[in-house]
mmCIF file of C-alpha atoms and ligand atoms in Angstrom:
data_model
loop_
_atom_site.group_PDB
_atom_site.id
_atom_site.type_symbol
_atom_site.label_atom_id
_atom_site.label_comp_id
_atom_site.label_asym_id
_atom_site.label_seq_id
_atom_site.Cartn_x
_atom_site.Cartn_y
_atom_site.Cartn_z
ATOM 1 C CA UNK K 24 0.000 0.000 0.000
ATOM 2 C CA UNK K 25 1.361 3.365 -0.974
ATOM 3 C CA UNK K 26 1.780 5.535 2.562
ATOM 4 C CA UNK K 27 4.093 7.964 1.183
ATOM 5 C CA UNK K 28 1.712 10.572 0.881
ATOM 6 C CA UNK K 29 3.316 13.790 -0.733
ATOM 7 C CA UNK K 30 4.452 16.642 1.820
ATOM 8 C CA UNK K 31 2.324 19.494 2.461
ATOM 9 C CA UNK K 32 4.027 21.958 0.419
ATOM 10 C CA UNK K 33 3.260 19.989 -2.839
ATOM 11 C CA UNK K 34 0.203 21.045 -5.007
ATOM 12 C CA UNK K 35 -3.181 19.903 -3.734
ATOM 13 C CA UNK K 36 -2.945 18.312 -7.294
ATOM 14 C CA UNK K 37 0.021 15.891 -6.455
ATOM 15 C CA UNK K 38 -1.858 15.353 -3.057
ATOM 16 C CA UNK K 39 -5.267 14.411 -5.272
ATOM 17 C CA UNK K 40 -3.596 12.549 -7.279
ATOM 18 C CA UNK K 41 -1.463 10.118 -4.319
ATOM 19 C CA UNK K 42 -5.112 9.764 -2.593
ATOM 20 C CA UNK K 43 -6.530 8.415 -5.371
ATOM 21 C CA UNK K 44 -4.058 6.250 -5.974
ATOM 22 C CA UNK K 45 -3.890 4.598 -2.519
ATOM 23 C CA UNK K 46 -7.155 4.363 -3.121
ATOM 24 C CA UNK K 47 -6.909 2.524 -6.004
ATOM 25 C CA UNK K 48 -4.409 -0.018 -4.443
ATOM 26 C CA UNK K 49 -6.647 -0.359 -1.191
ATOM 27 C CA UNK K 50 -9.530 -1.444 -3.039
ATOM 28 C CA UNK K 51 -7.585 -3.571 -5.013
ATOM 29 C CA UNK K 52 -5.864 -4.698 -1.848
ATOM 30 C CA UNK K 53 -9.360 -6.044 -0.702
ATOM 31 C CA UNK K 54 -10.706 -7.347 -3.722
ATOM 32 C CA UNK K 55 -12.546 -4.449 -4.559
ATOM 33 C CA UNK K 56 -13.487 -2.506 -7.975
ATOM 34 C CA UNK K 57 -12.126 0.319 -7.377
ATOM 35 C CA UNK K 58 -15.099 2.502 -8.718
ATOM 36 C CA UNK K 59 -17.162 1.411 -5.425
ATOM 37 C CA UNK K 60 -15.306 4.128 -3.545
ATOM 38 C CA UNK K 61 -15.895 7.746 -4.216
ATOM 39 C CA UNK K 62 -13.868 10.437 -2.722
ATOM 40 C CA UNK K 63 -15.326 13.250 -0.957
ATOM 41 C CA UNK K 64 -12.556 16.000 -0.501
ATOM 42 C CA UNK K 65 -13.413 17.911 2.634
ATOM 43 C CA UNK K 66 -12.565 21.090 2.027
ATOM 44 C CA UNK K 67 -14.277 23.460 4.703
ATOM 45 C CA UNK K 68 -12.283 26.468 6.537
ATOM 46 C CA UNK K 69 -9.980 26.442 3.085
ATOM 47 C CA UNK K 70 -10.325 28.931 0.846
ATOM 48 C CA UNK K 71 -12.430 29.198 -2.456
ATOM 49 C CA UNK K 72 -9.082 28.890 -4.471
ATOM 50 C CA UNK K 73 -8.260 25.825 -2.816
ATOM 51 C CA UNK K 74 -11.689 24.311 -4.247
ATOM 52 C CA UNK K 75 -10.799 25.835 -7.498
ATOM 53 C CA UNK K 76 -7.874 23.980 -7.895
ATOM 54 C CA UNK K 77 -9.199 20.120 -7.010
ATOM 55 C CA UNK K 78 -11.726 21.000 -9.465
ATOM 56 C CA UNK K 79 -8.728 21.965 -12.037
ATOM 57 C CA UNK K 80 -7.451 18.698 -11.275
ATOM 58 C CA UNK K 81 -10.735 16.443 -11.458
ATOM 59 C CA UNK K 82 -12.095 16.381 -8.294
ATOM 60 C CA UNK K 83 -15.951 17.224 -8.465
ATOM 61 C CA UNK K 84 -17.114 15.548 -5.116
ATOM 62 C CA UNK K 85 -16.944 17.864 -1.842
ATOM 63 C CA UNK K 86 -17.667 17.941 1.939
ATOM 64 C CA UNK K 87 -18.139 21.123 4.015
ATOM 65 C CA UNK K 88 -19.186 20.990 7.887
ATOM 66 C CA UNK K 89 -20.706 24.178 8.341
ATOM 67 C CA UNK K 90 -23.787 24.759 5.675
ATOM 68 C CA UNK K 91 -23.225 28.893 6.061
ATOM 69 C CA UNK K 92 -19.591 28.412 4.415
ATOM 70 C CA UNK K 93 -20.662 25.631 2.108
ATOM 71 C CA UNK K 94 -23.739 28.163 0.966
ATOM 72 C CA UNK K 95 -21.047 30.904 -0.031
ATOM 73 C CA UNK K 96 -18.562 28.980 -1.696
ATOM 74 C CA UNK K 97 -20.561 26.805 -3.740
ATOM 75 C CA UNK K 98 -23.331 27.648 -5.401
ATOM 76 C CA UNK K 99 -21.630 29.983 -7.629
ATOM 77 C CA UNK K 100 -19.245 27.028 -8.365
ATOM 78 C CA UNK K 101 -22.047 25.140 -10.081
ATOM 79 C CA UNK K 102 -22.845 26.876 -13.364
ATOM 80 C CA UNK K 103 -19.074 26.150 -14.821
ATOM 81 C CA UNK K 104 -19.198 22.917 -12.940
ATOM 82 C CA UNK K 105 -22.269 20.411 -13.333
ATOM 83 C CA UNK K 106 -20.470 17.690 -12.024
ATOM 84 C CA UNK K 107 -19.891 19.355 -8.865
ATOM 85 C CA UNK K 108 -21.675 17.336 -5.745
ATOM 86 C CA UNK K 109 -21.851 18.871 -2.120
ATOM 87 C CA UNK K 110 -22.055 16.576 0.884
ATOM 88 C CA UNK K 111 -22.972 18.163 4.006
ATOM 89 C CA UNK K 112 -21.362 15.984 6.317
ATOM 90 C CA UNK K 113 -21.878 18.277 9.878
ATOM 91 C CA UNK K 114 -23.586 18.196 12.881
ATOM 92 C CA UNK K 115 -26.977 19.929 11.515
ATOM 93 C CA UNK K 116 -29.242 22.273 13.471
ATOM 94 C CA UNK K 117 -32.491 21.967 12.228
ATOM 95 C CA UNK K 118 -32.809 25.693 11.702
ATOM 96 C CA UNK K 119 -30.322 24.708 8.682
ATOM 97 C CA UNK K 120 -32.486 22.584 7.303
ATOM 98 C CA UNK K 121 -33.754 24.799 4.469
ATOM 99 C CA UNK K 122 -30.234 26.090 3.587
ATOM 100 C CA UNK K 123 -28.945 22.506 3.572
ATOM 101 C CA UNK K 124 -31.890 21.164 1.296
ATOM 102 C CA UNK K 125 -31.178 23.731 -0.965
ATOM 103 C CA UNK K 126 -27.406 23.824 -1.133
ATOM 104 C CA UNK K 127 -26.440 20.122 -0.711
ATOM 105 C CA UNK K 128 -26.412 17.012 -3.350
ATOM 106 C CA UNK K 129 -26.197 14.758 0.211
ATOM 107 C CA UNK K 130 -26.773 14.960 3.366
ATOM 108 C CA UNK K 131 -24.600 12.784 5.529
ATOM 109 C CA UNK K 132 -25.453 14.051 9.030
ATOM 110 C CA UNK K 133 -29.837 12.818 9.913
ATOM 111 C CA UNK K 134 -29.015 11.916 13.190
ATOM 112 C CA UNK K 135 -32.573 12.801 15.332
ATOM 113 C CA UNK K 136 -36.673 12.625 14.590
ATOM 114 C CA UNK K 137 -36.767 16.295 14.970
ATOM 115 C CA UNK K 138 -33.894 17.054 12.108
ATOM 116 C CA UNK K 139 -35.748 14.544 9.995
ATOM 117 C CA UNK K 140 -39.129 16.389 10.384
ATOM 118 C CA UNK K 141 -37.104 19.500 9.288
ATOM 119 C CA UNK K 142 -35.780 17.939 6.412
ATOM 120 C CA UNK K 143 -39.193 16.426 5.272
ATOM 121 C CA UNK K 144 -40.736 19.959 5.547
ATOM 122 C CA UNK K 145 -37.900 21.622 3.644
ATOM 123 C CA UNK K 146 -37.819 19.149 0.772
ATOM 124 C CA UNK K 147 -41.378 19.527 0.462
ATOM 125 C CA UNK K 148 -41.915 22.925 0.286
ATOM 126 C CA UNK K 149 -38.771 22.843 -2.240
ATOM 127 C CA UNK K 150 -39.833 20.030 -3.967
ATOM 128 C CA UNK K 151 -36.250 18.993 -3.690
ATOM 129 C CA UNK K 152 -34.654 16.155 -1.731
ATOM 130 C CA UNK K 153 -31.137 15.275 -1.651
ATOM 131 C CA UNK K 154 -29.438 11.939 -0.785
ATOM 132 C CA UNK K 155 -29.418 11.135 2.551
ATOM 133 C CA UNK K 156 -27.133 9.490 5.163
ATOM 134 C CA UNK K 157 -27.964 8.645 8.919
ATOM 135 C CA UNK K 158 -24.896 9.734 10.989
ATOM 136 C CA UNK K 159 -24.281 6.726 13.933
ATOM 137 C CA UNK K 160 -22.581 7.423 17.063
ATOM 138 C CA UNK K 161 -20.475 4.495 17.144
ATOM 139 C CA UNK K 162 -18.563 4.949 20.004
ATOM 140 C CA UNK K 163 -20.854 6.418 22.210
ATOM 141 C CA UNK K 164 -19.085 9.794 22.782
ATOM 142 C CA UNK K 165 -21.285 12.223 24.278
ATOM 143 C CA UNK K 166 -20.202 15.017 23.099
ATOM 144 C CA UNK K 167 -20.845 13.866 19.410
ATOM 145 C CA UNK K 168 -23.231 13.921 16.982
ATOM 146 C CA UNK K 169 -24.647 10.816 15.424
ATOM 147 C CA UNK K 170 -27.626 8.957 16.507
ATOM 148 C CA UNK K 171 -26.552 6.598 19.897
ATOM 149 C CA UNK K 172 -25.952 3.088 18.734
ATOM 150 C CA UNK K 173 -28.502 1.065 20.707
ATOM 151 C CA UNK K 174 -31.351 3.584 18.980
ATOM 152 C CA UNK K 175 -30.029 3.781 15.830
ATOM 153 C CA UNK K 176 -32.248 0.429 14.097
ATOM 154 C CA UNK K 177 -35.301 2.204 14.741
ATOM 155 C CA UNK K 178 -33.868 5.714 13.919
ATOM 156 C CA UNK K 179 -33.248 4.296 10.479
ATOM 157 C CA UNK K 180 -36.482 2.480 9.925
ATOM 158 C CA UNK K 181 -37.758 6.400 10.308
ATOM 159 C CA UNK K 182 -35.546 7.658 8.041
ATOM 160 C CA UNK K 183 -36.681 4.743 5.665
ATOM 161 C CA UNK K 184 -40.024 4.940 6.101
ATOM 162 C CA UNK K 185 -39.825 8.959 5.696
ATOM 163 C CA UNK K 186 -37.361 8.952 2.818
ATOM 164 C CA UNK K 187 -37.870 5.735 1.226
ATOM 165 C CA UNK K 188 -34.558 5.211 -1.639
ATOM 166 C CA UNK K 189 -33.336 8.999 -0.458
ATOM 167 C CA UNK K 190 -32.028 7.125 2.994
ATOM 168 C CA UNK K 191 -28.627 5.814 0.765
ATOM 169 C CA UNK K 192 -26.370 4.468 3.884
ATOM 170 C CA UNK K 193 -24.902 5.524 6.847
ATOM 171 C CA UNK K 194 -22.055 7.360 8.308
ATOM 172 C CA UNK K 195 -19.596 7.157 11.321
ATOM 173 C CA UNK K 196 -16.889 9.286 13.159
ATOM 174 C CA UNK K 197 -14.890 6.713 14.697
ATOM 175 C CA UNK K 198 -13.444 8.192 18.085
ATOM 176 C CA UNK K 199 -9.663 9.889 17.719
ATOM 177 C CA UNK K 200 -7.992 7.737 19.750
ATOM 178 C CA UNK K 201 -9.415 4.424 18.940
ATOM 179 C CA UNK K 202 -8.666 1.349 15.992
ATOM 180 C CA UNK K 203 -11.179 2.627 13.760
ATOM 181 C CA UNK K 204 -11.713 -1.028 12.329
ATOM 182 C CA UNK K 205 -14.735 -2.161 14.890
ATOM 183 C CA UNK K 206 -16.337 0.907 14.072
ATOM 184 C CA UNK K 207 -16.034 0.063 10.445
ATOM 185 C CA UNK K 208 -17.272 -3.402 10.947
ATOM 186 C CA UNK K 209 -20.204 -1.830 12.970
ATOM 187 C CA UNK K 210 -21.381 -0.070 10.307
ATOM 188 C CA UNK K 211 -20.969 -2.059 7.561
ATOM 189 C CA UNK K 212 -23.326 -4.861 9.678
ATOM 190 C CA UNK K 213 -25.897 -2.024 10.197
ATOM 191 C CA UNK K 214 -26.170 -1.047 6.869
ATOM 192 C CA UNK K 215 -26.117 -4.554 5.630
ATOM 193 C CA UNK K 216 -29.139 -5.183 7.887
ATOM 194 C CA UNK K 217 -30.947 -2.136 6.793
ATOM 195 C CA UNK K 218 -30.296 -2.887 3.042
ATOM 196 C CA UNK K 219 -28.663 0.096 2.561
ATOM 197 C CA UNK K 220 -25.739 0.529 -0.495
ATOM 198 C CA UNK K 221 -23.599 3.554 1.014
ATOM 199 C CA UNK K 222 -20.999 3.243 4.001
ATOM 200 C CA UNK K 223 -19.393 6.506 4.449
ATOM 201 C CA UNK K 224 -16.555 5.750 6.208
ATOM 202 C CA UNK K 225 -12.698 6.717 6.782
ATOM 203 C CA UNK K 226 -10.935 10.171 6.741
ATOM 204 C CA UNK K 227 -7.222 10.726 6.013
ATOM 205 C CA UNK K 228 -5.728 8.811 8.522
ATOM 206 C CA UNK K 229 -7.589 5.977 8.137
ATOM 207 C CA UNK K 230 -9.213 6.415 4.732
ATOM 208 C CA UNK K 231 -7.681 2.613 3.233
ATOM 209 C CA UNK K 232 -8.865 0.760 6.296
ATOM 210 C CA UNK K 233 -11.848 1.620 5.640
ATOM 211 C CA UNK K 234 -11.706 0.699 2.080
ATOM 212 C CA UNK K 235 -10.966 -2.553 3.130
ATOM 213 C CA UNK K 236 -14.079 -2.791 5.340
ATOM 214 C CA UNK K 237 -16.660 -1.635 2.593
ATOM 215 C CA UNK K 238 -16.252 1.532 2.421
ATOM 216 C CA UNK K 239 -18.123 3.304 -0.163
ATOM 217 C CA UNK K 240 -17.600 7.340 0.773
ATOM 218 C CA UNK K 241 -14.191 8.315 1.971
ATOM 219 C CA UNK K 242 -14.296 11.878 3.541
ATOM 220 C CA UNK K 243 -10.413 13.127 3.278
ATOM 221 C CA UNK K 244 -9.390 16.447 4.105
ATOM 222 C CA UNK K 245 -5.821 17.483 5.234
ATOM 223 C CA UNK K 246 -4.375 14.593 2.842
ATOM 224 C CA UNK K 247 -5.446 16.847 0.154
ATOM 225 C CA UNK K 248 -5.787 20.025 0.871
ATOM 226 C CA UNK K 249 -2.956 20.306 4.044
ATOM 227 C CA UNK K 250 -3.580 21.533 7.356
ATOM 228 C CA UNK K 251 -6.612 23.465 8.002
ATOM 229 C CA UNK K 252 -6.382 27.338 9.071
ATOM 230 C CA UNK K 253 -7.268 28.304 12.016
ATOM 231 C CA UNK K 254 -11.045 30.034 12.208
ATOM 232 C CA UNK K 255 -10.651 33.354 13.234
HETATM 233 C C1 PLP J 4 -13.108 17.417 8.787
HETATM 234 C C2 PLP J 4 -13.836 16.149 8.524
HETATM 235 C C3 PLP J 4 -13.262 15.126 7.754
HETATM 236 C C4 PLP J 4 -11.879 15.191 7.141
HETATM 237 O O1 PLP J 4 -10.900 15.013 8.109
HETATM 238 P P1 PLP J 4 -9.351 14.842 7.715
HETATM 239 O O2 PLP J 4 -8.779 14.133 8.883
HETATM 240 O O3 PLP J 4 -8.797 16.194 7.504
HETATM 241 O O4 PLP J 4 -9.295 14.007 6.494
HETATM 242 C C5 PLP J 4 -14.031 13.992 7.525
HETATM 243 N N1 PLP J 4 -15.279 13.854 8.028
HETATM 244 C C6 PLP J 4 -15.858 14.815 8.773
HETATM 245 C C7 PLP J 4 -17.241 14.618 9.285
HETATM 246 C C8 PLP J 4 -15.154 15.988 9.051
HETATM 247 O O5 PLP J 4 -15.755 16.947 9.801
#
């Protein structure tokens, strides 16, 4: 497997380009097309220009965090970019909910009834309803979002039964300091349960694990586009 990641003062290019590839060799690693996987460059707190130059170099899948900053950088992106897909992949308040339906091609975050009432609401009154993901809490943490493991079979049988198709898969946030691979397992049981197709799963540090345990999504962010500035 390739590790040798290019240094952050190469091009966001070069760094593009050496994801993909240990992508490519990760899912080929585990037996995997390697088409399964799409990345999802995370590019929130950078700068517009930063965006402009993964798309230069191919790139036409995004995450932002925050749907404020994601609202003013991309939707002028879109006209000289129809590829262009934006996952939302933040904690959501559901006084986002509108902005979010509007802005974003997924949503990878549904993680409570009341966010999912906010959704339904939005979509309908937009008549517009992007892909959805339900965010699970797989470790537990408290202070994260998701929805808490031992609720989250019936939270997606909501989301199913609300959302039908438009539920895709599910996502995860393994804790910092933990192997991520019994999250990843966790998840891909779950959605395998649920009959769901989409595992988004794995962030720079642990994006080919995660590969090897189904993933579908891969959210990477600092492998790409190098450390993230500080918000002032
Ligand atoms: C910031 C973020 C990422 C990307 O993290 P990196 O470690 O920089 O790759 C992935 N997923 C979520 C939900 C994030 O907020």
């Amino acid at each position: 497997m390739d590790t040798s990641l290019p240094s952050a003062t190469s091009s966001i290019a070069d760094r593009l380009c050496a994801v993909r590839r240990s992508m490519h060799a990760a899912a080929l690693a585990a037996g995997r097309d390697p088409a399964e996987v799409t990345l999802v460059a995370v590019s929130k707190f950078h700068p517009l220009q930063s965006v402009q130059e993964a798309l230069a170099a191919g790139q036409c899948v995004f995450g932002e965090n925050r749907v404020q900053e994601a609202a003013v950088k991309f939707p002028p992106l879109r006209a000289a970019n129809p590829d262009l897909r934006l996952h939302l992949i933040g904690g959501l308040q559901t006084n986002k909910a509108r902005d979010a339906v509007r802005i974003a091609d997924m949503i990878e975050s549904l993680d409570r009834p009341a966010l999912v009432d906010a959704i339904a609401r939005a979509a309908d009154a937009q008549g517009r309803l992007p892909d959805l993901l339900v965010e699970v809490n797989t470790g537990d943490e408290p202070q994260k979002f998701g929805v808490p493991k031992e609720e989250a079979d019936a939270f997606i049988r909501l989301c199913q039964k609300q959302f039908g198709p438009s539920l895709r898969g599910l996502m995860c946030i393994p804790p910092a300091e933990q192997n991520p691979v019994p999250h990843f397992q966790l998840l891909r049981s779950m959605a395998q349960t649920h009959g769901l197709p989409v595992l988004s799963m794995g962030m720079s540090a642990d994006f080919e694990q995660a590969i090897a345990h189904g993933a579908t999504l891969v959210r990477v962010g600092s492998a790409i586009f190098g450390p993230r500035p500080t918000l002032a």
